[in-house]
XYZ file of C-alpha atoms in Angstrom:
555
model
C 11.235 45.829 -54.126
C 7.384 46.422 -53.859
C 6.639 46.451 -57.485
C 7.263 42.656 -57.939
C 5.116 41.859 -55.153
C 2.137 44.129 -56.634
C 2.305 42.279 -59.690
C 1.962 38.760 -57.673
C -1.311 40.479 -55.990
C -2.806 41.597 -58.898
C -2.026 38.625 -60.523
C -3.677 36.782 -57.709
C -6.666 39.104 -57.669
C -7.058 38.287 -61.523
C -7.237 34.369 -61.473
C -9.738 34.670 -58.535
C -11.938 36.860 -60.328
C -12.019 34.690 -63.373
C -12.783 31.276 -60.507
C -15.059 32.785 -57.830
C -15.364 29.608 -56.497
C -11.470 29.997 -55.739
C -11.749 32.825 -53.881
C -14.769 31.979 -51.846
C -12.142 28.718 -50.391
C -9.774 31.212 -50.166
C -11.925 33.001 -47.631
C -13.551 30.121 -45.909
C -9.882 29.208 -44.763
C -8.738 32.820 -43.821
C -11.893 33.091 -41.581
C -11.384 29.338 -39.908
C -7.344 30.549 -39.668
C -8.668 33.673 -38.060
C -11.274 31.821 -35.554
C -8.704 28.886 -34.521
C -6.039 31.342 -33.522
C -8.914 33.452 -31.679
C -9.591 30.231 -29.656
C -6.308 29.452 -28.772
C -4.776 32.826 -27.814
C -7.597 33.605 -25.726
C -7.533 33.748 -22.253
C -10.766 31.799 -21.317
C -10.668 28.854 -19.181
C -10.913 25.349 -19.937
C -14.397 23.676 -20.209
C -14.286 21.228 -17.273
C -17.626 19.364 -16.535
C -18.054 19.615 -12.731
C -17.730 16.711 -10.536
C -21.064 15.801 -9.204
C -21.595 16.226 -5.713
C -21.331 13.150 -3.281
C -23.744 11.578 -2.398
C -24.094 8.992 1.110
C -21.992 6.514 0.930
C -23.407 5.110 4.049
C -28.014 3.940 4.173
C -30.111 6.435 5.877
C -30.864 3.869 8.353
C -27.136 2.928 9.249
C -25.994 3.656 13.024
C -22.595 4.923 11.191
C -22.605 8.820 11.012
C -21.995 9.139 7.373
C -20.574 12.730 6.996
C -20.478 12.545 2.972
C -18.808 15.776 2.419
C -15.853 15.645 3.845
C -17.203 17.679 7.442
C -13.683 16.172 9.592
C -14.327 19.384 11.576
C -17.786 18.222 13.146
C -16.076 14.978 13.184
C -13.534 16.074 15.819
C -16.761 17.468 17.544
C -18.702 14.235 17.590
C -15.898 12.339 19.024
C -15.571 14.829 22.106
C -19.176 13.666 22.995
C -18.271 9.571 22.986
C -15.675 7.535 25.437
C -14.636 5.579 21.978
C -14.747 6.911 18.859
C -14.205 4.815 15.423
C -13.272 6.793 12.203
C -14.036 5.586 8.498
C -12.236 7.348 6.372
C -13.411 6.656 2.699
C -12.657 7.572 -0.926
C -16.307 6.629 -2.574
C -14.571 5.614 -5.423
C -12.395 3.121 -4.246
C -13.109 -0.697 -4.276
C -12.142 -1.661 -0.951
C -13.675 1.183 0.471
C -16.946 0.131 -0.960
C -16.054 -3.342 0.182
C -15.340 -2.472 3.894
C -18.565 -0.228 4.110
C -20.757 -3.374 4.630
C -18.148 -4.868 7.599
C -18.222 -1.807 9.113
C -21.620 -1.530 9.078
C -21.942 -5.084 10.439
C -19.485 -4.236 13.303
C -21.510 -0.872 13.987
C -24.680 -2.680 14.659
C -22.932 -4.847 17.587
C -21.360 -2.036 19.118
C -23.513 1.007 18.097
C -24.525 1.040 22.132
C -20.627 1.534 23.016
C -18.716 2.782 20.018
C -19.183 6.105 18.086
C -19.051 5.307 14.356
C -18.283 7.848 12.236
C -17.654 7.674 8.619
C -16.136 10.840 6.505
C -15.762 11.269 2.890
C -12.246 12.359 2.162
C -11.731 12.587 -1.566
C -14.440 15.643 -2.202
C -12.109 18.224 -2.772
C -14.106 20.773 -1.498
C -14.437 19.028 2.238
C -12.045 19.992 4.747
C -10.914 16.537 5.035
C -9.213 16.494 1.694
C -8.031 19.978 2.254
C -6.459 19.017 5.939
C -5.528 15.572 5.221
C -3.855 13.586 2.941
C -3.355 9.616 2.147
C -1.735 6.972 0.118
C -4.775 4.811 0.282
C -8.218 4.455 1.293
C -9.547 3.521 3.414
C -8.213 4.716 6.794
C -9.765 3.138 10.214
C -8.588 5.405 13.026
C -9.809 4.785 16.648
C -9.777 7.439 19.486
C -10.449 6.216 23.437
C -11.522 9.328 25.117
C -8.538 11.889 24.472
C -6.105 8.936 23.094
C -5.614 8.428 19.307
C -5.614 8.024 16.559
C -4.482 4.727 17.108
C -4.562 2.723 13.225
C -6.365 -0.615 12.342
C -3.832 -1.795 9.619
C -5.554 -5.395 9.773
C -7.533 -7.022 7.764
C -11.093 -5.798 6.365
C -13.599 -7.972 8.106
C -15.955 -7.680 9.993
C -14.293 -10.105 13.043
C -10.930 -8.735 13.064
C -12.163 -5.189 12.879
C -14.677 -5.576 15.682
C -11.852 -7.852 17.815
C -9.352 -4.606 17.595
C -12.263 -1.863 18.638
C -12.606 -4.401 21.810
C -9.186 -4.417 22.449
C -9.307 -0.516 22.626
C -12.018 -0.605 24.888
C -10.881 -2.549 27.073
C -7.016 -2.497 26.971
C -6.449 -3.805 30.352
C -8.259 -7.049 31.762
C -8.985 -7.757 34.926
C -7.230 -10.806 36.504
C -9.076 -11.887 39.666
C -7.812 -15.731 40.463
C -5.181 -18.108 40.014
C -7.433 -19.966 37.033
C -7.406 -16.633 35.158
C -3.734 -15.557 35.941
C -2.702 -19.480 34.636
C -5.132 -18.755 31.296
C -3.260 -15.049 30.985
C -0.019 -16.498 30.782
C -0.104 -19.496 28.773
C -1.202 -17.391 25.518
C -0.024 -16.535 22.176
C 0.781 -13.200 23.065
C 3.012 -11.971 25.447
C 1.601 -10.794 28.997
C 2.171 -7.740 30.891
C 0.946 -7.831 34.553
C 0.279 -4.809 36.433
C -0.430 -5.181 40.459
C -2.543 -2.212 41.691
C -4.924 -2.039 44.998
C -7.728 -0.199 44.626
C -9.302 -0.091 48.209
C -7.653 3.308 48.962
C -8.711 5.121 45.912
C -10.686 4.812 42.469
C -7.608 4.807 40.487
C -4.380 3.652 42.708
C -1.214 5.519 41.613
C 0.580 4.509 38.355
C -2.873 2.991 37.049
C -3.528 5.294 34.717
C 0.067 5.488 33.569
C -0.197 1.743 33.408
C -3.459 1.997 31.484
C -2.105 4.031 28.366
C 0.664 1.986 28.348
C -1.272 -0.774 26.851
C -3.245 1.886 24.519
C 0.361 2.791 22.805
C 1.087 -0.887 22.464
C -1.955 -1.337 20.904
C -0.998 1.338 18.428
C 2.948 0.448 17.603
C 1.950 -3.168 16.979
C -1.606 -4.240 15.555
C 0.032 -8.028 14.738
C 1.999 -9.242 17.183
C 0.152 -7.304 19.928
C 1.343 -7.729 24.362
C -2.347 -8.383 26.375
C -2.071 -6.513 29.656
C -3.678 -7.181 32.754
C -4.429 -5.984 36.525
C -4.067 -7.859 39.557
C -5.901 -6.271 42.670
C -5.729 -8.961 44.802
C -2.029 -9.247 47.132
C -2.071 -12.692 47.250
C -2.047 -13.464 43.575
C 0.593 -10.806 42.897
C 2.595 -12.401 45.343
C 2.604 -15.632 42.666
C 4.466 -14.164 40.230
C 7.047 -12.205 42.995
C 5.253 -8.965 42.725
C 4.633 -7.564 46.253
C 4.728 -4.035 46.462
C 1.636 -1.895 44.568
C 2.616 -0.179 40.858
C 4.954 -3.455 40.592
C 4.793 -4.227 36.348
C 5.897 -7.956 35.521
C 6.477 -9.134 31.653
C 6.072 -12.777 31.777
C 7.899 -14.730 29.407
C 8.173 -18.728 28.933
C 11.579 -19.869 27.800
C 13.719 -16.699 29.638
C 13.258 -15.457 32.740
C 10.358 -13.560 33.439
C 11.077 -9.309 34.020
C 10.102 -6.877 36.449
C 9.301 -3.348 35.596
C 13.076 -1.263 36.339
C 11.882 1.490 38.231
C 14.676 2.689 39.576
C 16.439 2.772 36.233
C 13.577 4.157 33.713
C 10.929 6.537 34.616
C 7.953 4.853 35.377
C 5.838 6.794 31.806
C 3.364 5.341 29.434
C 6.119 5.158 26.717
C 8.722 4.003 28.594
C 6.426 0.559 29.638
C 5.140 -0.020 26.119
C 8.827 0.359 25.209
C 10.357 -1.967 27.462
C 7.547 -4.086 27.299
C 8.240 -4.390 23.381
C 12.105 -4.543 23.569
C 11.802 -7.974 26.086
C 8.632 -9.264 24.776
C 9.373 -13.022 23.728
C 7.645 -14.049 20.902
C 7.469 -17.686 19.546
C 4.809 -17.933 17.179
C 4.211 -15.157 15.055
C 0.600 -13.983 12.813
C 1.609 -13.306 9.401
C -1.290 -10.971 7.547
C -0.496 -10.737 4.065
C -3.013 -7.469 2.573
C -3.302 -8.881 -0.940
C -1.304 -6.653 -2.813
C 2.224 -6.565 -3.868
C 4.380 -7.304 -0.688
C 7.792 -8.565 0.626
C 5.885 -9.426 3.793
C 6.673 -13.443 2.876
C 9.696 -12.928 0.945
C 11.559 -11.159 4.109
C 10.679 -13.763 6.693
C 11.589 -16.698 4.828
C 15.080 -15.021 4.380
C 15.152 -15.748 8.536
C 15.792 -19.022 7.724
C 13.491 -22.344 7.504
C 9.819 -21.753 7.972
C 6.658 -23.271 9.512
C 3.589 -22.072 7.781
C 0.761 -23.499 9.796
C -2.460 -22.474 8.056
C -5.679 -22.629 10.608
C -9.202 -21.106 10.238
C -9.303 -18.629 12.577
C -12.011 -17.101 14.273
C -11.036 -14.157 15.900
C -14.413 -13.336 17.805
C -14.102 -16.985 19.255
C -13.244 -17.390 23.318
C -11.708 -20.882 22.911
C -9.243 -21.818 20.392
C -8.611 -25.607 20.787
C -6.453 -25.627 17.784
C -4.388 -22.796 18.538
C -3.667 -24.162 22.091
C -2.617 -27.506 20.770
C -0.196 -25.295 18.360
C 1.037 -23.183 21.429
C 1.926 -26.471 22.773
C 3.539 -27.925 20.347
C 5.959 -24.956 20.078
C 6.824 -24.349 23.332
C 8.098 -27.943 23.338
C 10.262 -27.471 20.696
C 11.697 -24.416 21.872
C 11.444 -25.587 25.729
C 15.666 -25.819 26.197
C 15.827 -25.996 29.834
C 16.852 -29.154 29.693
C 20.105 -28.186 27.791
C 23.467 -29.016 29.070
C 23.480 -25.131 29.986
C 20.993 -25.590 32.246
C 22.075 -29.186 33.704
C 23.753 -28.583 37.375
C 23.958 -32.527 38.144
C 26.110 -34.759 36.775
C 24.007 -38.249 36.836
C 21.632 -35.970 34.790
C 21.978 -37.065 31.076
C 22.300 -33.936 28.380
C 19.892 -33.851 25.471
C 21.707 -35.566 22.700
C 22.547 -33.969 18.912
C 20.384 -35.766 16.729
C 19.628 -36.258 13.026
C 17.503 -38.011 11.172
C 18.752 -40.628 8.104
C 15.879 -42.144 5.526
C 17.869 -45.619 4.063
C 16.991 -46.659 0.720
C 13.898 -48.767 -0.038
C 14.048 -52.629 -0.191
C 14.761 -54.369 -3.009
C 10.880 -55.806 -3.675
C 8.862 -52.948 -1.442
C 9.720 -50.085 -3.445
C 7.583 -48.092 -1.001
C 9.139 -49.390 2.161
C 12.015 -47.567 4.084
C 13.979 -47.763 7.038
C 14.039 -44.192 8.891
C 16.530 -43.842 11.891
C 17.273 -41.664 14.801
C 20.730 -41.240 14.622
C 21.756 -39.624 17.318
C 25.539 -38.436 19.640
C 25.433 -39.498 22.931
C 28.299 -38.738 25.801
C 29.641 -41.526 27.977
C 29.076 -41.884 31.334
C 31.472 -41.852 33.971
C 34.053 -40.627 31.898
C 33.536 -36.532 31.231
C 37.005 -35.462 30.108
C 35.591 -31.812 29.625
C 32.044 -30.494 30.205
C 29.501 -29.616 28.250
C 28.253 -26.293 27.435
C 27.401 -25.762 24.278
C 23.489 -25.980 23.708
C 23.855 -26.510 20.173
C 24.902 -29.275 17.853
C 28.294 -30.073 17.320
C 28.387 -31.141 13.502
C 31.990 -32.530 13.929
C 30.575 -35.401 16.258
C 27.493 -35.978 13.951
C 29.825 -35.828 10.751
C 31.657 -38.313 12.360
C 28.368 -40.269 13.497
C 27.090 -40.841 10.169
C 30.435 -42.401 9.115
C 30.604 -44.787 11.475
C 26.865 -45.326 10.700
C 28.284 -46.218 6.941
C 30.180 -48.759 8.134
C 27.217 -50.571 9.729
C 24.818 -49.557 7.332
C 23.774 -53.266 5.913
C 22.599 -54.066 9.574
C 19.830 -51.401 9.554
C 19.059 -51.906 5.821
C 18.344 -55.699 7.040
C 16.408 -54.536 10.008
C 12.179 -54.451 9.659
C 10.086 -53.801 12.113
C 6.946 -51.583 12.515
C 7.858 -51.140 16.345
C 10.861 -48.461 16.593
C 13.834 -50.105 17.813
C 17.077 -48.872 19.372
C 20.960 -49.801 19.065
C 23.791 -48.474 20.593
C 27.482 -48.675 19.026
C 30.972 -46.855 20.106
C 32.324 -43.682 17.830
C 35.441 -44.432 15.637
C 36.986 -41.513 16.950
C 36.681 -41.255 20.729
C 36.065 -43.223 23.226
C 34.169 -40.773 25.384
C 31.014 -40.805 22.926
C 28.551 -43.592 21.862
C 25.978 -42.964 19.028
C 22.682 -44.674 19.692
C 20.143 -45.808 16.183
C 16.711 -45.528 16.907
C 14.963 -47.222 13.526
C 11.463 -48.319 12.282
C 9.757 -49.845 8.731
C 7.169 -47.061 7.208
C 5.856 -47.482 4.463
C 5.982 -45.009 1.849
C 2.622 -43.144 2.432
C 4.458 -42.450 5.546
C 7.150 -40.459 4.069
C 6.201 -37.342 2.509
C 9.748 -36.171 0.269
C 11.054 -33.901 -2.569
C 13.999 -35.687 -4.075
C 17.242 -33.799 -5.850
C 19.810 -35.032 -7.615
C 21.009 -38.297 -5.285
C 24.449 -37.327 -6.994
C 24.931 -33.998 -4.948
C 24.571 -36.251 -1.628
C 26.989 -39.031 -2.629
C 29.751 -36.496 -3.472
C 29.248 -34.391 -0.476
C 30.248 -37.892 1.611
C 32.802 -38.972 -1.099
C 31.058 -41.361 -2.217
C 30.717 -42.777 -5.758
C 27.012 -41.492 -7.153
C 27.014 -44.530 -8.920
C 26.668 -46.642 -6.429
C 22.731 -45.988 -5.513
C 22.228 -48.729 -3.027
C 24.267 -46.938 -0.228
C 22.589 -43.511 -0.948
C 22.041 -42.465 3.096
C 21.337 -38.858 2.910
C 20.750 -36.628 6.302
C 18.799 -33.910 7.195
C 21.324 -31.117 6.679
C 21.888 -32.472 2.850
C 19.617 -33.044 -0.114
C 18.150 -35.738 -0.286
C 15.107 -38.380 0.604
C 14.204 -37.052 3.883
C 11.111 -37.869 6.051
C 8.416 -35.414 7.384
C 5.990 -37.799 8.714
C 8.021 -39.726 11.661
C 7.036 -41.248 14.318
C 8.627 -39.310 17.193
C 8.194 -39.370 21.183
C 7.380 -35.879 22.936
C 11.024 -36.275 24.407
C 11.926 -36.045 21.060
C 10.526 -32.862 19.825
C 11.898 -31.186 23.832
C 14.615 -28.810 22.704
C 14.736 -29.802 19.259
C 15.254 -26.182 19.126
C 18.588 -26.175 20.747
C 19.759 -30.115 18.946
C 20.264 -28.369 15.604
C 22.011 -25.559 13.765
C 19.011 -24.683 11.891
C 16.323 -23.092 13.538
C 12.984 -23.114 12.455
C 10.836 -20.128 12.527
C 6.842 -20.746 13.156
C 4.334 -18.803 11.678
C 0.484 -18.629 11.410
C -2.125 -17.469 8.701
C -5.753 -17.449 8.963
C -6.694 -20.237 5.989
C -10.051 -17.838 5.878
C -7.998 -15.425 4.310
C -4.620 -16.566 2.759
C -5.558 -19.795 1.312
C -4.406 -18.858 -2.176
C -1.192 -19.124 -0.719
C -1.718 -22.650 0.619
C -2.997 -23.826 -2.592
C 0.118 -22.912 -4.349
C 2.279 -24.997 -1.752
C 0.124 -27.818 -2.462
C -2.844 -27.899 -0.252
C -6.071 -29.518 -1.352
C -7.824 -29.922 2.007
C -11.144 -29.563 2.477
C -11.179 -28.152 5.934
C -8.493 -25.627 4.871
C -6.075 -26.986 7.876
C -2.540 -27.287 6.379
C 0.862 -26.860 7.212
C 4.418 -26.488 5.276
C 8.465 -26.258 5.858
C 9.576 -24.055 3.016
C 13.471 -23.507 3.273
C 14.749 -20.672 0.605
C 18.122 -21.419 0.942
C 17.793 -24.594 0.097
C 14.902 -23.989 -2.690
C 12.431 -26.978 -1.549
C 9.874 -27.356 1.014
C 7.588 -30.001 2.624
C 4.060 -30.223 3.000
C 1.900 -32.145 6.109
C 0.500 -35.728 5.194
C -2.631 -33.951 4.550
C -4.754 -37.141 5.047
C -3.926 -36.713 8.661
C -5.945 -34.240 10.576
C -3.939 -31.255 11.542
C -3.525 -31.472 15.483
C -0.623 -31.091 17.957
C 0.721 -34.847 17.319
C 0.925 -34.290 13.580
C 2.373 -31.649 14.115
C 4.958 -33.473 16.037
């Protein structure tokens, strides 16, 4: 067995011996064989350049603490010196960390005087912030008052927002001292949480301080849609809003009945006041804050139903917000039902009537011009065969409305006139109702519409979608419809509780979600705009944006 491999050496040894340079490859590759598998059976460790060592993020001259290598520990020691204490947590790599360091720094030079700023770099892997902590993102804003924290700024990175939520920790509670202030507290955005304390007996009354970190945890379950709290110290004022006995808590509301702290139910904690506080809270008008990135934020309130986007600039530093008032009103009228039939105890008091608007065709020679009426179901007087109590439309009686209104539909395609003008004519059906026409000429700059397919209205009435001089469609269907109408106040009172479809109302600060205005079709200047997007329905409606954007408008 070994002789026949001899014979292949020597046989080997022979041809290299008569080609040297043969055998001088052959041991060229042996010796780089040899050295490769030393290398990769050996033990050493992988060549790794070492990261370079940070650096501050943060100018020498900056009243922000910059603690660039990661020291949280003498962080947590800083903070035990200061009443408030801001953290900026930072990755030095990361875009919008670099991006926020100049708004912090702008918001650290207004408030170096009261604020602690402190800035930690938590992405050096040999600080004790990346060993103790660990995020999904950078950066973090964390804010500790005194002991209390951290309590999270999820808003957005600017300098005004930022330095409007560090206020609001300092001073969670504000001080309501007359009837002019208590009438400003309530009629706000937010919802208001009234505390009545007297303070002549002691620096802090009983239950203040309780009272006092209440609005600290509201502050940090809800950044958006946050509750203002306030003190009243005066027994006189309390006594307005039916508080009369000290460590009373009131949650005022503006639609439902206002609430008064259950004492005698829940125990009277810090958690148990933010809790309640949140669970009755009644919110009409809510901030929407989209961060930029990939979200379902938009996507999951337009599944609500139909939507109001109103889309202001918004200055959150500013005392007076003309705009936003106007807004405020303009929302509490439409969801103002307390003059529902619910709520209607006499009988010579007439019930809101179920409405709906119809757009008629245009005339034959003004293609521009339509006829736009009120059509609306109205209960006879005197005769009441059984009352009413639901608050809501009944589509039976307005199904049946717009087929009477068929029937008489050449009379209001003949009628012009620039001055809105009423008619009244008896149901088909029932004697007990009346439906009442209120119509006017606009021209069509007037009427801002998305047409679909007029076919899809005619059949839903069983009518022949041929026959496009009777096309009458209504709100509820597809169709022409009208967004720029000229309607009373009355009209808008309660619309809320006239229709089946409710229409959520939500604001966005133009300053920093215009892209999404643009692609609804804004093109105003003054980045004021406003749309009605309804998903279900796939089509929306923009504001006559040659119109300035104010409550009537609105209307």
């Amino acid at each position: 067995m070994l002789r026949p491999a001899w014979l292949h050496v020597q046989r080997l040894l022979y041809l290299m011996g008569r080609r040297p340079d043969l055998l001088c490859g052959a041991i060229a590759l042996s010796c780089a064989l040899f050295v490769a598998l030393r290398f990769t059976c050996s033990r050493a460790k992988d060549v790794v350049l070492p990261a370079k060592p940070p650096v501050h993020f943060f100018p020498l001259q900056s009243p922000v603490v910059d603690l660039f290598l990661g020291q949280i520990d003498y962080a947590e020691h800083l903070r035990q010196e200061s009443e408030i204490t801001l953290y900026f947590l930072y990755a030095p790599w990361c875009a919008q960390s670099i991006a926020a360091r100049e708004e912090i720094e702008h918001v650290a030079n207004n408030l170096a005087d009261q604020v602690l700023f402190v800035a930690v770099n938590c992405w050096w892997h040999h600080g004790k912030c990346r060993k103790q902590r660990s995020f999904f993102f950078y950066p973090v804003i964390h804010l500790y008052h005194r002991s209390f924290g951290p309590i999270e700024y999820k808003g957005p990175l600017t300098a005004g927002y930022i330095e409007k939520f560090v206020r609001r920790v300092m001073s969670p509670v504000l001080y309501v001292p007359s009837m002019e202030k208590l009438k400003d507290f309530l009629f706000n955005l937010e919802p208001g949480v009234l505390g009545f304390f007297e303070f002549n007996a002691s620096p802090q009354p009983p239950g203040y301080l309780t009272f006092f970190r209440s609005a600290l945890h509201s502050l940090q379950k809800d950044y958006i849609d946050t509750i203002r709290f306030g003190v009243i110290t005066c027994r006189a004022l309390a006594k307005e809003i039916s508080l009369s006995s000290p460590g009373s808590v009131y949650l005022h509301r503006n639609l439902n009945s206002s609430l008064v702290y259950p004492h005698q139910e829940m125990n009277f904690t810090a958690a148990n006041i933010c809790k309640w506080a949140l669970d009755n809270r009644e919110t009409l008008l809510h901030w929407i804050r989209p961060h930029g990135g990939k979200s379902l934020l938009l996507n999951n309130e337009l599944k609500k139903g139909p939507a109001l986007f109103m889309f202001i600039p918004f200055n959150p530093l500013a005392e007076e917000q003309p705009l936003l008032h106007e807004i405020m009103e303009v929302v509490m009228k439409y969801n103002s039902c307390t003059q529902s039939p619910q709520h209607v105890e006499r009988e010579d008091v007439k019930p809101f009537p179920c409405c709906n608007t119809v757009v008629l065709p245009p005339w034959p020679l003004l293609s521009r011009v339509h006829n736009v009426c009120e059509l609306c179901v109205n209960q006879s007087r005197g005769v009441s065969p059984l009352p009413v109590t639901e608050p809501h439309c009944n589509f039976v009686d307005i199904a049946a409305a717009l087929d009477s209104f068929y029937l008489k539909e050449q009379i209001f395609l003949n009628f012009m006139s620039t001055v809105r003008g009423c008619s009244n004519f008896l149901s088909s059906y029932s004697p007990y109702f009346f439906y009442s026409a209120c119509c006017q000429t606009v021209s069509g700059g007037r009427i801002a519409s998305y047409q679909d397919n007029a076919s899809s209205v005619l059949s839903s009435q069983g009518k022949d979608p041929n026959e496009k001089s009777h096309i009458v469609p209504h709100i509820e269907e597809k169709g022409q419809r009208t967004s720029s109408y000229d309607l009373t106040s009355h009209a808008l009172t309660g619309l809320r509780c006239r229709t089946n479809k409710t229409l959520n109302m939500y604001l966005l600060d133009s300053n920093i979600s215009w892209v999404y205005a643009e692609r609804l079709g804004a093109s105003s200047q003054e980045r004021k705009f406003a749309a009605i997007i309804d998903l279900k329905e796939e089509i929306h409606y923009i504001i006559d944006q040659s119109q300035p954007l104010i409550g009537p408008t609105l209307e």
